[in-house]
Amino acid sequence: MAKSRPVYVCEACGAQRPKWQGQCDDCGAWNSLTEQAPVAAASRPVTAASPARLDSIDESADSRVTTGLTELDRVLGGGLVPGSVTLIGGDPGIGKSTLLLQAAAHLSASSQVLYVTGEESLRQVSLRGHRLGVSGASVEVLAATGVEQIAATAASMRPVLVIIDSIQTLVSDNLTAAAGTVSQVRESASQLVRLAKGSGIAVILVGHVTKEGSIAGPRVLEHMVDTVLYFESDIGSRLRLIRAVKNRFGAANEIGVFAMTAEGLREVSNPSAIFVSRHGEAVPGSVVMVAREGTRPLLVEVQALVDDAQSGHPRRLSVGLEQNRLALLLAVAHRHGGVSLAGQDVFVNVVGGVRVGETAADLPALLAAVSSLRDRPIARDTICFGEVGLAGEIRPVPFGEERLQEAIKQGFRRAIVPAANKPRRSPGDIEIIAVDRVAAALDHAG
Ligand code: TYD
Ligand code: MG
């Protein structure tokens, strides 16, 4: 048999090379290649597997387990799926351990839960439990970092859920690399995925986020798991958003909202009320839009500030909305609306640290900018949504009726919407202003 040679794996991106080199060709990281022992070629005889017929597969194992936190359950797609692997990423200190200890405590009332801590001592976990008022819960806590030992413990205990806090602290005996390196993270995760799929135990992995904002370790981690959630917040804000970016068992882009309090995370069940700041009176540059995140509509406030440029290069900055989209909107406003912002700095922000990725934010952002430019407010009881096309047309967005219903529920009385989104019958006590061109829409910008 040919002698297998070592491979060199980039710790930053997971690329493999036959020889060591100073810089990774794939991601450009320096000094990131480490030697990895070759995987021994399989010497056992291979036996044929027996496939199952699609119509005979038992789906009952998919019945969901609720975590007791409805916001988390919704983001998961209706609760935890047995045998699923979920990755939760987020900055240090955002509240990942807090969230999971709360969920574990809820779950432990009816089922067994194993909470594995690789970062904190048992005492620290217990202190947090006291603070959260869940110290009486029957969560099994294990302070360990060896993935083989953890998997063996879980396999013999057979809990409903194993929580690993965090995946970057785990080490496998199969490898010599340090904890937190790409190879260790990948190996540990793959052993836990095997455990989940083989035993039906749900596994939640906590993953740290790097400076660049992705979960440290290889991107492959995101491919290995069923669900990827990000836990995020605005700097200095108590609000915490949990967002599904991938979900094999539910809608991606779903968000759950929590507030961090002295006694842990509290669910925010009516987030629309939070992301809309209640000014005493209408102010220029503020527009409320109905966004749709995942499966529910959400009211968020889009703010713009337009001011004389402070330098020869006017600034365009957007927080919570895509930067390129803003440049595009300003070009459309000029070409099709006759509004020039060439000599102006333009800042756009979505209140509360929400990120809106959908094009329904186009019209609100445009109206907010023009309202600020003209220094004329848009009436406070007005909501808006709609996509802006390069030809100056206002295009419809999905779920128009549902968005209007949410606006009515929250007490709004006027809606500026794409003409194609105007319902045939009045959806309720709201005046619909249907617009089909940018020029017409700007008449309503204060
Ligand atoms: P933690 O769950 O340890 O964050 P992570 O695991 O994501 O690193 O949360 C730590 C922060 O949360 C810390 O700054 C203190 C704060 N906190 C509260 O405000 N209230 C609480 O009840 C708890 C337990 C933590
Ligand atoms: Mg933690």
Short mmCIF file of N, CA and C in Angstrom, two decimals, residues 157-328:
data_model
loop_
_atom_site.label_atom_id
_atom_site.label_comp_id
_atom_site.label_asym_id
_atom_site.label_seq_id
_atom_site.Cartn_x
_atom_site.Cartn_y
_atom_site.Cartn_z
N MET A 157 -25.99 8.57 28.65
CA MET A 157 -27.07 9.27 29.38
C MET A 157 -28.35 9.37 28.57
N ARG A 158 -28.19 9.51 27.25
CA ARG A 158 -29.29 9.72 26.31
C ARG A 158 -30.21 10.87 26.71
N PRO A 159 -29.65 12.06 26.88
CA PRO A 159 -30.51 13.22 27.17
C PRO A 159 -31.25 13.64 25.90
N VAL A 160 -32.23 14.52 26.05
CA VAL A 160 -32.93 15.05 24.88
C VAL A 160 -32.05 16.05 24.14
N LEU A 161 -31.25 16.76 24.93
CA LEU A 161 -30.45 17.84 24.36
C LEU A 161 -29.07 17.88 25.01
N VAL A 162 -28.04 18.06 24.18
CA VAL A 162 -26.70 18.32 24.69
C VAL A 162 -26.31 19.71 24.23
N ILE A 163 -25.85 20.55 25.17
CA ILE A 163 -25.40 21.89 24.83
C ILE A 163 -23.88 21.93 24.99
N ILE A 164 -23.18 22.38 23.97
CA ILE A 164 -21.72 22.45 24.03
C ILE A 164 -21.33 23.93 24.06
N ASP A 165 -20.76 24.37 25.15
CA ASP A 165 -20.41 25.78 25.32
C ASP A 165 -18.91 25.88 25.58
N SER A 166 -18.07 26.00 24.63
CA SER A 166 -18.31 26.23 23.22
C SER A 166 -17.54 25.24 22.37
N ILE A 167 -17.82 25.20 21.09
CA ILE A 167 -17.18 24.24 20.19
C ILE A 167 -15.68 24.53 20.07
N GLN A 168 -15.30 25.80 20.26
CA GLN A 168 -13.87 26.16 20.14
C GLN A 168 -13.02 25.64 21.29
N THR A 169 -13.64 25.17 22.37
CA THR A 169 -12.83 24.67 23.49
C THR A 169 -12.62 23.16 23.39
N LEU A 170 -13.30 22.50 22.46
CA LEU A 170 -13.21 21.04 22.42
C LEU A 170 -11.93 20.55 21.73
N VAL A 171 -11.43 19.41 22.21
CA VAL A 171 -10.29 18.78 21.55
C VAL A 171 -10.59 17.30 21.35
N SER A 172 -10.09 16.78 20.24
CA SER A 172 -10.25 15.36 19.98
C SER A 172 -8.90 14.66 20.16
N ASP A 173 -8.94 13.44 20.69
CA ASP A 173 -7.70 12.68 20.86
C ASP A 173 -7.06 12.33 19.53
N ASN A 174 -7.86 12.36 18.46
CA ASN A 174 -7.34 11.97 17.14
C ASN A 174 -6.34 12.96 16.59
N LEU A 175 -6.34 14.18 17.13
CA LEU A 175 -5.52 15.24 16.54
C LEU A 175 -4.59 15.82 17.60
N THR A 176 -3.48 16.38 17.11
CA THR A 176 -2.55 17.00 18.06
C THR A 176 -2.69 18.51 18.07
N ALA A 177 -3.43 19.07 17.13
CA ALA A 177 -3.56 20.53 17.04
C ALA A 177 -4.21 21.09 18.31
N ALA A 178 -4.00 22.38 18.53
CA ALA A 178 -4.53 23.03 19.74
C ALA A 178 -6.04 23.24 19.61
N ALA A 179 -6.70 23.40 20.76
CA ALA A 179 -8.14 23.67 20.76
C ALA A 179 -8.41 24.96 20.00
N GLY A 180 -9.52 25.00 19.31
CA GLY A 180 -9.91 26.22 18.61
C GLY A 180 -9.35 26.32 17.21
N THR A 181 -8.43 25.43 16.83
CA THR A 181 -7.93 25.46 15.46
C THR A 181 -8.95 24.82 14.54
N VAL A 182 -8.84 25.15 13.28
CA VAL A 182 -9.83 24.66 12.32
C VAL A 182 -9.98 23.15 12.37
N SER A 183 -8.84 22.45 12.42
CA SER A 183 -8.94 20.99 12.36
C SER A 183 -9.64 20.44 13.60
N GLN A 184 -9.36 21.02 14.78
CA GLN A 184 -10.02 20.54 15.99
C GLN A 184 -11.52 20.84 15.96
N VAL A 185 -11.85 22.05 15.56
CA VAL A 185 -13.26 22.44 15.53
C VAL A 185 -14.03 21.53 14.58
N ARG A 186 -13.41 21.27 13.43
CA ARG A 186 -14.09 20.45 12.44
C ARG A 186 -14.25 19.00 12.93
N GLU A 187 -13.18 18.47 13.50
CA GLU A 187 -13.23 17.09 13.98
C GLU A 187 -14.25 16.95 15.12
N SER A 188 -14.21 17.89 16.07
CA SER A 188 -15.14 17.81 17.21
C SER A 188 -16.57 17.91 16.71
N ALA A 189 -16.80 18.86 15.80
CA ALA A 189 -18.16 19.04 15.30
C ALA A 189 -18.63 17.78 14.58
N SER A 190 -17.72 17.16 13.80
CA SER A 190 -18.20 16.01 13.04
C SER A 190 -18.51 14.84 13.97
N GLN A 191 -17.78 14.71 15.07
CA GLN A 191 -18.12 13.64 16.02
C GLN A 191 -19.48 13.91 16.67
N LEU A 192 -19.75 15.20 16.96
CA LEU A 192 -21.03 15.52 17.60
C LEU A 192 -22.19 15.38 16.61
N VAL A 193 -21.93 15.68 15.34
CA VAL A 193 -22.97 15.49 14.33
C VAL A 193 -23.30 14.00 14.23
N ARG A 194 -22.26 13.17 14.25
CA ARG A 194 -22.49 11.72 14.21
C ARG A 194 -23.31 11.27 15.41
N LEU A 195 -22.97 11.82 16.58
CA LEU A 195 -23.71 11.47 17.79
C LEU A 195 -25.19 11.83 17.63
N ALA A 196 -25.44 13.05 17.15
CA ALA A 196 -26.83 13.51 17.01
C ALA A 196 -27.60 12.64 16.03
N LYS A 197 -27.01 12.40 14.86
CA LYS A 197 -27.73 11.66 13.83
C LYS A 197 -27.93 10.20 14.24
N GLY A 198 -26.96 9.66 14.97
CA GLY A 198 -27.06 8.25 15.33
C GLY A 198 -27.98 7.99 16.49
N SER A 199 -28.12 8.98 17.40
CA SER A 199 -28.84 8.71 18.64
C SER A 199 -30.15 9.48 18.74
N GLY A 200 -30.34 10.49 17.87
CA GLY A 200 -31.55 11.30 17.99
C GLY A 200 -31.46 12.37 19.07
N ILE A 201 -30.28 12.53 19.65
CA ILE A 201 -30.09 13.59 20.65
C ILE A 201 -29.91 14.91 19.91
N ALA A 202 -30.62 15.95 20.33
CA ALA A 202 -30.41 17.27 19.71
C ALA A 202 -29.14 17.87 20.30
N VAL A 203 -28.35 18.51 19.46
CA VAL A 203 -27.10 19.12 19.93
C VAL A 203 -27.12 20.60 19.57
N ILE A 204 -26.75 21.42 20.55
CA ILE A 204 -26.58 22.85 20.28
C ILE A 204 -25.12 23.20 20.53
N LEU A 205 -24.46 23.79 19.53
CA LEU A 205 -23.07 24.19 19.66
C LEU A 205 -23.00 25.70 19.77
N VAL A 206 -22.24 26.18 20.74
CA VAL A 206 -21.98 27.62 20.81
C VAL A 206 -20.71 27.88 20.02
N GLY A 207 -20.72 28.88 19.18
CA GLY A 207 -19.52 29.21 18.40
C GLY A 207 -19.18 30.67 18.56
N HIS A 208 -17.89 30.96 18.74
CA HIS A 208 -17.50 32.37 18.85
C HIS A 208 -17.41 33.00 17.48
N VAL A 209 -17.55 34.29 17.51
CA VAL A 209 -17.51 35.03 16.26
C VAL A 209 -16.17 35.76 16.16
N THR A 210 -15.58 35.75 15.00
CA THR A 210 -14.29 36.43 14.82
C THR A 210 -14.52 37.91 14.58
N LYS A 211 -13.42 38.63 14.51
CA LYS A 211 -13.51 40.08 14.27
C LYS A 211 -14.29 40.39 13.00
N GLU A 212 -14.14 39.52 12.02
CA GLU A 212 -14.82 39.78 10.74
C GLU A 212 -16.30 39.46 10.81
N GLY A 213 -16.74 38.85 11.91
CA GLY A 213 -18.17 38.63 12.07
C GLY A 213 -18.66 37.26 11.67
N SER A 214 -17.75 36.38 11.22
CA SER A 214 -18.24 35.03 10.93
C SER A 214 -17.85 34.12 12.09
N ILE A 215 -18.45 32.97 12.16
CA ILE A 215 -18.16 32.08 13.26
C ILE A 215 -16.74 31.55 13.08
N ALA A 216 -15.92 31.72 14.14
CA ALA A 216 -14.52 31.33 14.04
C ALA A 216 -14.42 29.87 13.67
N GLY A 217 -13.39 29.54 12.95
CA GLY A 217 -13.30 28.18 12.47
C GLY A 217 -13.76 28.18 11.04
N PRO A 218 -13.73 27.03 10.43
CA PRO A 218 -13.99 26.99 9.01
C PRO A 218 -15.45 27.23 8.69
N ARG A 219 -15.66 27.71 7.50
CA ARG A 219 -17.03 27.85 7.00
C ARG A 219 -17.70 26.48 6.97
N VAL A 220 -16.88 25.42 6.89
CA VAL A 220 -17.47 24.08 6.79
C VAL A 220 -18.35 23.79 7.99
N LEU A 221 -18.07 24.43 9.12
CA LEU A 221 -18.89 24.19 10.31
C LEU A 221 -20.36 24.52 9.99
N GLU A 222 -20.54 25.62 9.24
CA GLU A 222 -21.91 26.00 8.91
C GLU A 222 -22.56 24.99 7.97
N HIS A 223 -21.73 24.32 7.17
CA HIS A 223 -22.30 23.32 6.26
C HIS A 223 -22.63 22.03 6.99
N MET A 224 -21.91 21.75 8.08
CA MET A 224 -22.09 20.48 8.76
C MET A 224 -23.36 20.44 9.60
N VAL A 225 -23.79 21.60 10.07
CA VAL A 225 -24.92 21.62 10.99
C VAL A 225 -26.23 21.85 10.25
N ASP A 226 -27.35 21.62 10.94
CA ASP A 226 -28.65 21.78 10.30
C ASP A 226 -29.12 23.22 10.34
N THR A 227 -28.78 23.89 11.44
CA THR A 227 -29.32 25.22 11.68
C THR A 227 -28.20 26.12 12.18
N VAL A 228 -28.14 27.33 11.64
CA VAL A 228 -27.17 28.30 12.13
C VAL A 228 -27.93 29.53 12.63
N LEU A 229 -27.72 29.87 13.88
CA LEU A 229 -28.38 31.05 14.46
C LEU A 229 -27.30 32.06 14.85
N TYR A 230 -27.59 33.32 14.67
CA TYR A 230 -26.69 34.36 15.15
C TYR A 230 -27.41 35.15 16.24
N PHE A 231 -26.67 35.42 17.29
CA PHE A 231 -27.19 36.19 18.40
C PHE A 231 -26.51 37.55 18.31
N GLU A 232 -27.26 38.61 18.19
CA GLU A 232 -26.61 39.90 17.97
C GLU A 232 -27.36 41.03 18.67
N SER A 233 -26.69 42.17 18.76
CA SER A 233 -27.35 43.33 19.36
C SER A 233 -26.63 44.58 18.91
N ASP A 234 -27.28 45.69 19.14
CA ASP A 234 -26.67 46.98 18.91
C ASP A 234 -25.75 47.27 20.08
N ILE A 235 -24.68 47.98 19.84
CA ILE A 235 -23.77 48.30 20.94
C ILE A 235 -24.52 49.08 22.00
N GLY A 236 -24.39 48.64 23.25
CA GLY A 236 -24.99 49.38 24.35
C GLY A 236 -26.48 49.15 24.51
N SER A 237 -27.07 48.34 23.65
CA SER A 237 -28.51 48.12 23.75
C SER A 237 -28.80 46.87 24.56
N ARG A 238 -29.94 46.86 25.23
CA ARG A 238 -30.35 45.68 25.99
C ARG A 238 -31.03 44.65 25.09
N LEU A 239 -31.41 45.13 23.92
CA LEU A 239 -32.13 44.21 23.03
C LEU A 239 -31.19 43.19 22.43
N ARG A 240 -31.66 41.98 22.32
CA ARG A 240 -30.87 40.92 21.70
C ARG A 240 -31.73 40.29 20.61
N LEU A 241 -31.15 40.19 19.41
CA LEU A 241 -31.88 39.56 18.32
C LEU A 241 -31.24 38.22 18.03
N ILE A 242 -32.06 37.22 17.88
CA ILE A 242 -31.51 35.94 17.45
C ILE A 242 -32.08 35.67 16.06
N ARG A 243 -31.17 35.38 15.15
CA ARG A 243 -31.54 35.34 13.75
C ARG A 243 -31.13 34.01 13.15
N ALA A 244 -32.03 33.39 12.41
CA ALA A 244 -31.67 32.14 11.72
C ALA A 244 -31.09 32.51 10.36
N VAL A 245 -29.85 32.08 10.09
CA VAL A 245 -29.30 32.35 8.77
C VAL A 245 -29.36 31.11 7.89
N LYS A 246 -29.50 29.95 8.53
CA LYS A 246 -29.70 28.71 7.78
C LYS A 246 -30.57 27.85 8.65
N ASN A 247 -31.56 27.21 8.06
CA ASN A 247 -32.38 26.31 8.86
C ASN A 247 -32.96 25.21 7.99
N ARG A 248 -32.52 24.00 8.21
CA ARG A 248 -33.08 22.89 7.44
C ARG A 248 -34.49 22.54 7.89
N PHE A 249 -34.91 23.09 9.03
CA PHE A 249 -36.22 22.71 9.58
C PHE A 249 -37.14 23.90 9.73
N GLY A 250 -36.86 25.00 9.08
CA GLY A 250 -37.75 26.15 9.24
C GLY A 250 -37.29 27.28 8.34
N ALA A 251 -37.90 28.46 8.53
CA ALA A 251 -37.59 29.59 7.67
C ALA A 251 -36.26 30.20 8.06
N ALA A 252 -35.43 30.50 7.06
CA ALA A 252 -34.23 31.29 7.36
C ALA A 252 -34.69 32.74 7.47
N ASN A 253 -33.88 33.58 8.07
CA ASN A 253 -34.20 35.00 8.28
C ASN A 253 -35.23 35.25 9.36
N GLU A 254 -35.67 34.22 10.03
CA GLU A 254 -36.60 34.42 11.14
C GLU A 254 -35.82 35.13 12.26
N ILE A 255 -36.48 36.06 12.97
CA ILE A 255 -35.77 36.60 14.12
C ILE A 255 -36.59 36.46 15.39
N GLY A 256 -35.91 36.30 16.50
CA GLY A 256 -36.52 36.28 17.82
C GLY A 256 -35.93 37.45 18.59
N VAL A 257 -36.72 38.04 19.47
CA VAL A 257 -36.26 39.23 20.17
C VAL A 257 -36.29 39.01 21.67
N PHE A 258 -35.19 39.35 22.32
CA PHE A 258 -35.07 39.25 23.77
C PHE A 258 -34.56 40.58 24.31
N ALA A 259 -34.78 40.81 25.59
CA ALA A 259 -34.15 41.93 26.27
C ALA A 259 -33.31 41.36 27.41
N MET A 260 -32.07 41.84 27.57
CA MET A 260 -31.21 41.37 28.65
C MET A 260 -31.56 42.16 29.91
N THR A 261 -31.91 41.44 30.96
CA THR A 261 -32.24 42.11 32.22
C THR A 261 -31.31 41.58 33.30
N ALA A 262 -31.46 42.09 34.51
CA ALA A 262 -30.61 41.63 35.61
C ALA A 262 -30.89 40.17 35.93
N GLU A 263 -32.06 39.68 35.57
CA GLU A 263 -32.39 38.27 35.82
C GLU A 263 -32.40 37.47 34.52
N GLY A 264 -31.51 37.79 33.63
CA GLY A 264 -31.40 37.01 32.40
C GLY A 264 -32.20 37.58 31.26
N LEU A 265 -32.41 36.75 30.24
CA LEU A 265 -33.07 37.22 29.03
C LEU A 265 -34.58 37.12 29.17
N ARG A 266 -35.25 38.18 28.77
CA ARG A 266 -36.70 38.19 28.80
C ARG A 266 -37.19 38.27 27.36
N GLU A 267 -38.24 37.53 27.06
CA GLU A 267 -38.74 37.53 25.69
C GLU A 267 -39.51 38.81 25.40
N VAL A 268 -39.36 39.30 24.18
CA VAL A 268 -40.13 40.47 23.76
C VAL A 268 -41.12 39.96 22.73
N SER A 269 -42.39 39.89 23.14
CA SER A 269 -43.32 39.23 22.23
C SER A 269 -43.97 40.19 21.24
N ASN A 270 -43.89 41.50 21.51
CA ASN A 270 -44.44 42.45 20.52
C ASN A 270 -43.34 43.38 20.05
N PRO A 271 -42.40 42.87 19.25
CA PRO A 271 -41.23 43.68 18.91
C PRO A 271 -41.56 44.92 18.10
N SER A 272 -42.67 44.90 17.38
CA SER A 272 -42.99 46.08 16.57
C SER A 272 -43.01 47.34 17.42
N ALA A 273 -43.48 47.21 18.66
CA ALA A 273 -43.60 48.37 19.52
C ALA A 273 -42.23 48.92 19.91
N ILE A 274 -41.20 48.08 19.83
CA ILE A 274 -39.88 48.48 20.32
C ILE A 274 -39.04 49.16 19.27
N PHE A 275 -39.17 48.70 18.03
CA PHE A 275 -38.29 49.23 17.01
C PHE A 275 -38.80 50.52 16.40
N VAL A 276 -39.90 51.00 16.90
CA VAL A 276 -40.44 52.26 16.42
C VAL A 276 -40.36 53.22 17.59
N SER A 277 -39.49 54.22 17.48
CA SER A 277 -39.36 55.13 18.62
C SER A 277 -40.54 56.08 18.60
N ARG A 278 -41.12 56.28 19.74
CA ARG A 278 -42.31 57.13 19.80
C ARG A 278 -41.91 58.56 20.08
N HIS A 279 -41.67 59.32 19.00
CA HIS A 279 -41.36 60.73 19.20
C HIS A 279 -42.63 61.43 19.64
N GLY A 280 -42.47 62.52 20.39
CA GLY A 280 -43.63 63.29 20.80
C GLY A 280 -44.37 63.79 19.57
N GLU A 281 -43.62 64.31 18.61
CA GLU A 281 -44.25 64.78 17.38
C GLU A 281 -43.45 64.27 16.19
N ALA A 282 -44.04 64.40 15.02
CA ALA A 282 -43.36 63.90 13.83
C ALA A 282 -42.06 64.67 13.61
N VAL A 283 -40.99 63.96 13.25
CA VAL A 283 -39.72 64.63 12.98
C VAL A 283 -39.30 64.34 11.54
N PRO A 284 -38.62 65.31 10.91
CA PRO A 284 -38.17 65.07 9.55
C PRO A 284 -37.17 63.92 9.50
N GLY A 285 -37.21 63.15 8.43
CA GLY A 285 -36.21 62.09 8.24
C GLY A 285 -36.56 60.78 8.91
N SER A 286 -37.79 60.66 9.40
CA SER A 286 -38.15 59.40 10.04
C SER A 286 -39.35 58.77 9.35
N VAL A 287 -39.22 57.50 8.97
CA VAL A 287 -40.32 56.79 8.30
C VAL A 287 -40.45 55.42 8.95
N VAL A 288 -41.68 55.00 9.23
CA VAL A 288 -41.88 53.66 9.76
C VAL A 288 -42.18 52.73 8.60
N MET A 289 -41.48 51.63 8.54
CA MET A 289 -41.75 50.66 7.48
C MET A 289 -42.21 49.34 8.08
N VAL A 290 -42.94 48.57 7.29
CA VAL A 290 -43.29 47.23 7.72
C VAL A 290 -42.36 46.28 7.00
N ALA A 291 -41.42 45.74 7.75
CA ALA A 291 -40.50 44.77 7.19
C ALA A 291 -41.08 43.39 7.43
N ARG A 292 -40.52 42.42 6.76
CA ARG A 292 -40.96 41.07 7.03
C ARG A 292 -39.73 40.23 7.26
N GLU A 293 -39.55 39.82 8.48
CA GLU A 293 -38.40 39.02 8.85
C GLU A 293 -38.89 37.61 9.11
N GLY A 294 -38.43 36.67 8.29
CA GLY A 294 -38.87 35.30 8.48
C GLY A 294 -40.35 35.19 8.23
N THR A 295 -41.11 34.77 9.22
CA THR A 295 -42.52 34.52 8.97
C THR A 295 -43.44 35.58 9.55
N ARG A 296 -42.86 36.65 10.12
CA ARG A 296 -43.79 37.63 10.66
C ARG A 296 -43.42 39.04 10.24
N PRO A 297 -44.44 39.90 10.10
CA PRO A 297 -44.16 41.29 9.77
C PRO A 297 -43.67 42.02 11.01
N LEU A 298 -42.86 43.02 10.79
CA LEU A 298 -42.23 43.72 11.91
C LEU A 298 -42.13 45.20 11.55
N LEU A 299 -42.59 46.05 12.44
CA LEU A 299 -42.48 47.48 12.18
C LEU A 299 -41.13 47.99 12.63
N VAL A 300 -40.43 48.65 11.74
CA VAL A 300 -39.15 49.24 12.13
C VAL A 300 -39.10 50.67 11.63
N GLU A 301 -38.32 51.48 12.32
CA GLU A 301 -38.22 52.88 11.93
C GLU A 301 -36.93 53.10 11.14
N VAL A 302 -37.07 53.69 9.98
CA VAL A 302 -35.90 54.04 9.16
C VAL A 302 -35.66 55.54 9.33
N GLN A 303 -34.45 55.91 9.71
CA GLN A 303 -34.14 57.32 9.90
C GLN A 303 -33.10 57.75 8.90
N ALA A 304 -33.20 58.98 8.47
CA ALA A 304 -32.17 59.52 7.58
C ALA A 304 -31.79 60.90 8.06
N LEU A 305 -30.52 61.22 7.84
CA LEU A 305 -30.04 62.56 8.13
C LEU A 305 -29.30 63.04 6.88
N VAL A 306 -29.78 64.14 6.33
CA VAL A 306 -29.15 64.70 5.14
C VAL A 306 -28.64 66.08 5.50
N ASP A 307 -27.37 66.30 5.23
CA ASP A 307 -26.77 67.57 5.65
C ASP A 307 -25.77 68.01 4.58
N ASP A 308 -25.48 69.32 4.55
CA ASP A 308 -24.49 69.80 3.57
C ASP A 308 -23.19 69.04 3.74
N ALA A 309 -22.61 68.61 2.63
CA ALA A 309 -21.40 67.78 2.71
C ALA A 309 -20.28 68.56 3.39
N GLN A 310 -19.55 67.85 4.24
CA GLN A 310 -18.46 68.49 4.98
C GLN A 310 -17.16 68.45 4.20
N SER A 311 -17.15 67.75 3.08
CA SER A 311 -15.94 67.72 2.26
C SER A 311 -16.36 67.58 0.80
N GLY A 312 -15.38 67.55 -0.07
CA GLY A 312 -15.67 67.42 -1.50
C GLY A 312 -16.26 66.07 -1.85
N HIS A 313 -16.08 65.10 -0.95
CA HIS A 313 -16.62 63.76 -1.20
C HIS A 313 -17.79 63.53 -0.25
N PRO A 314 -19.00 63.75 -0.71
CA PRO A 314 -20.14 63.56 0.19
C PRO A 314 -20.19 62.13 0.72
N ARG A 315 -20.59 61.98 1.98
CA ARG A 315 -20.60 60.65 2.57
C ARG A 315 -21.98 60.01 2.43
N ARG A 316 -21.96 58.72 2.16
CA ARG A 316 -23.20 57.93 2.14
C ARG A 316 -22.97 56.78 3.09
N LEU A 317 -23.71 56.78 4.19
CA LEU A 317 -23.48 55.74 5.18
C LEU A 317 -24.82 55.13 5.57
N SER A 318 -24.89 53.81 5.57
CA SER A 318 -26.14 53.22 6.03
C SER A 318 -25.85 52.14 7.04
N VAL A 319 -26.66 52.12 8.09
CA VAL A 319 -26.53 51.11 9.14
C VAL A 319 -27.85 50.34 9.17
N GLY A 320 -27.77 49.05 8.96
CA GLY A 320 -28.98 48.24 8.96
C GLY A 320 -29.60 48.07 7.58
N LEU A 321 -29.11 48.84 6.62
CA LEU A 321 -29.55 48.69 5.24
C LEU A 321 -28.31 48.55 4.39
N GLU A 322 -28.48 47.96 3.23
CA GLU A 322 -27.32 47.75 2.39
C GLU A 322 -26.78 49.06 1.82
N GLN A 323 -25.48 49.23 1.93
CA GLN A 323 -24.83 50.46 1.50
C GLN A 323 -25.02 50.75 0.01
N ASN A 324 -24.84 49.73 -0.82
CA ASN A 324 -24.94 49.92 -2.26
C ASN A 324 -26.35 50.32 -2.68
N ARG A 325 -27.31 49.80 -1.94
CA ARG A 325 -28.71 50.09 -2.22
C ARG A 325 -28.98 51.59 -2.03
N LEU A 326 -28.33 52.16 -1.02
CA LEU A 326 -28.52 53.57 -0.73
C LEU A 326 -28.02 54.42 -1.90
N ALA A 327 -26.83 54.09 -2.41
CA ALA A 327 -26.27 54.84 -3.54
C ALA A 327 -27.21 54.75 -4.73
N LEU A 328 -27.76 53.57 -4.94
CA LEU A 328 -28.69 53.35 -6.04
C LEU A 328 -29.95 54.21 -5.88
#
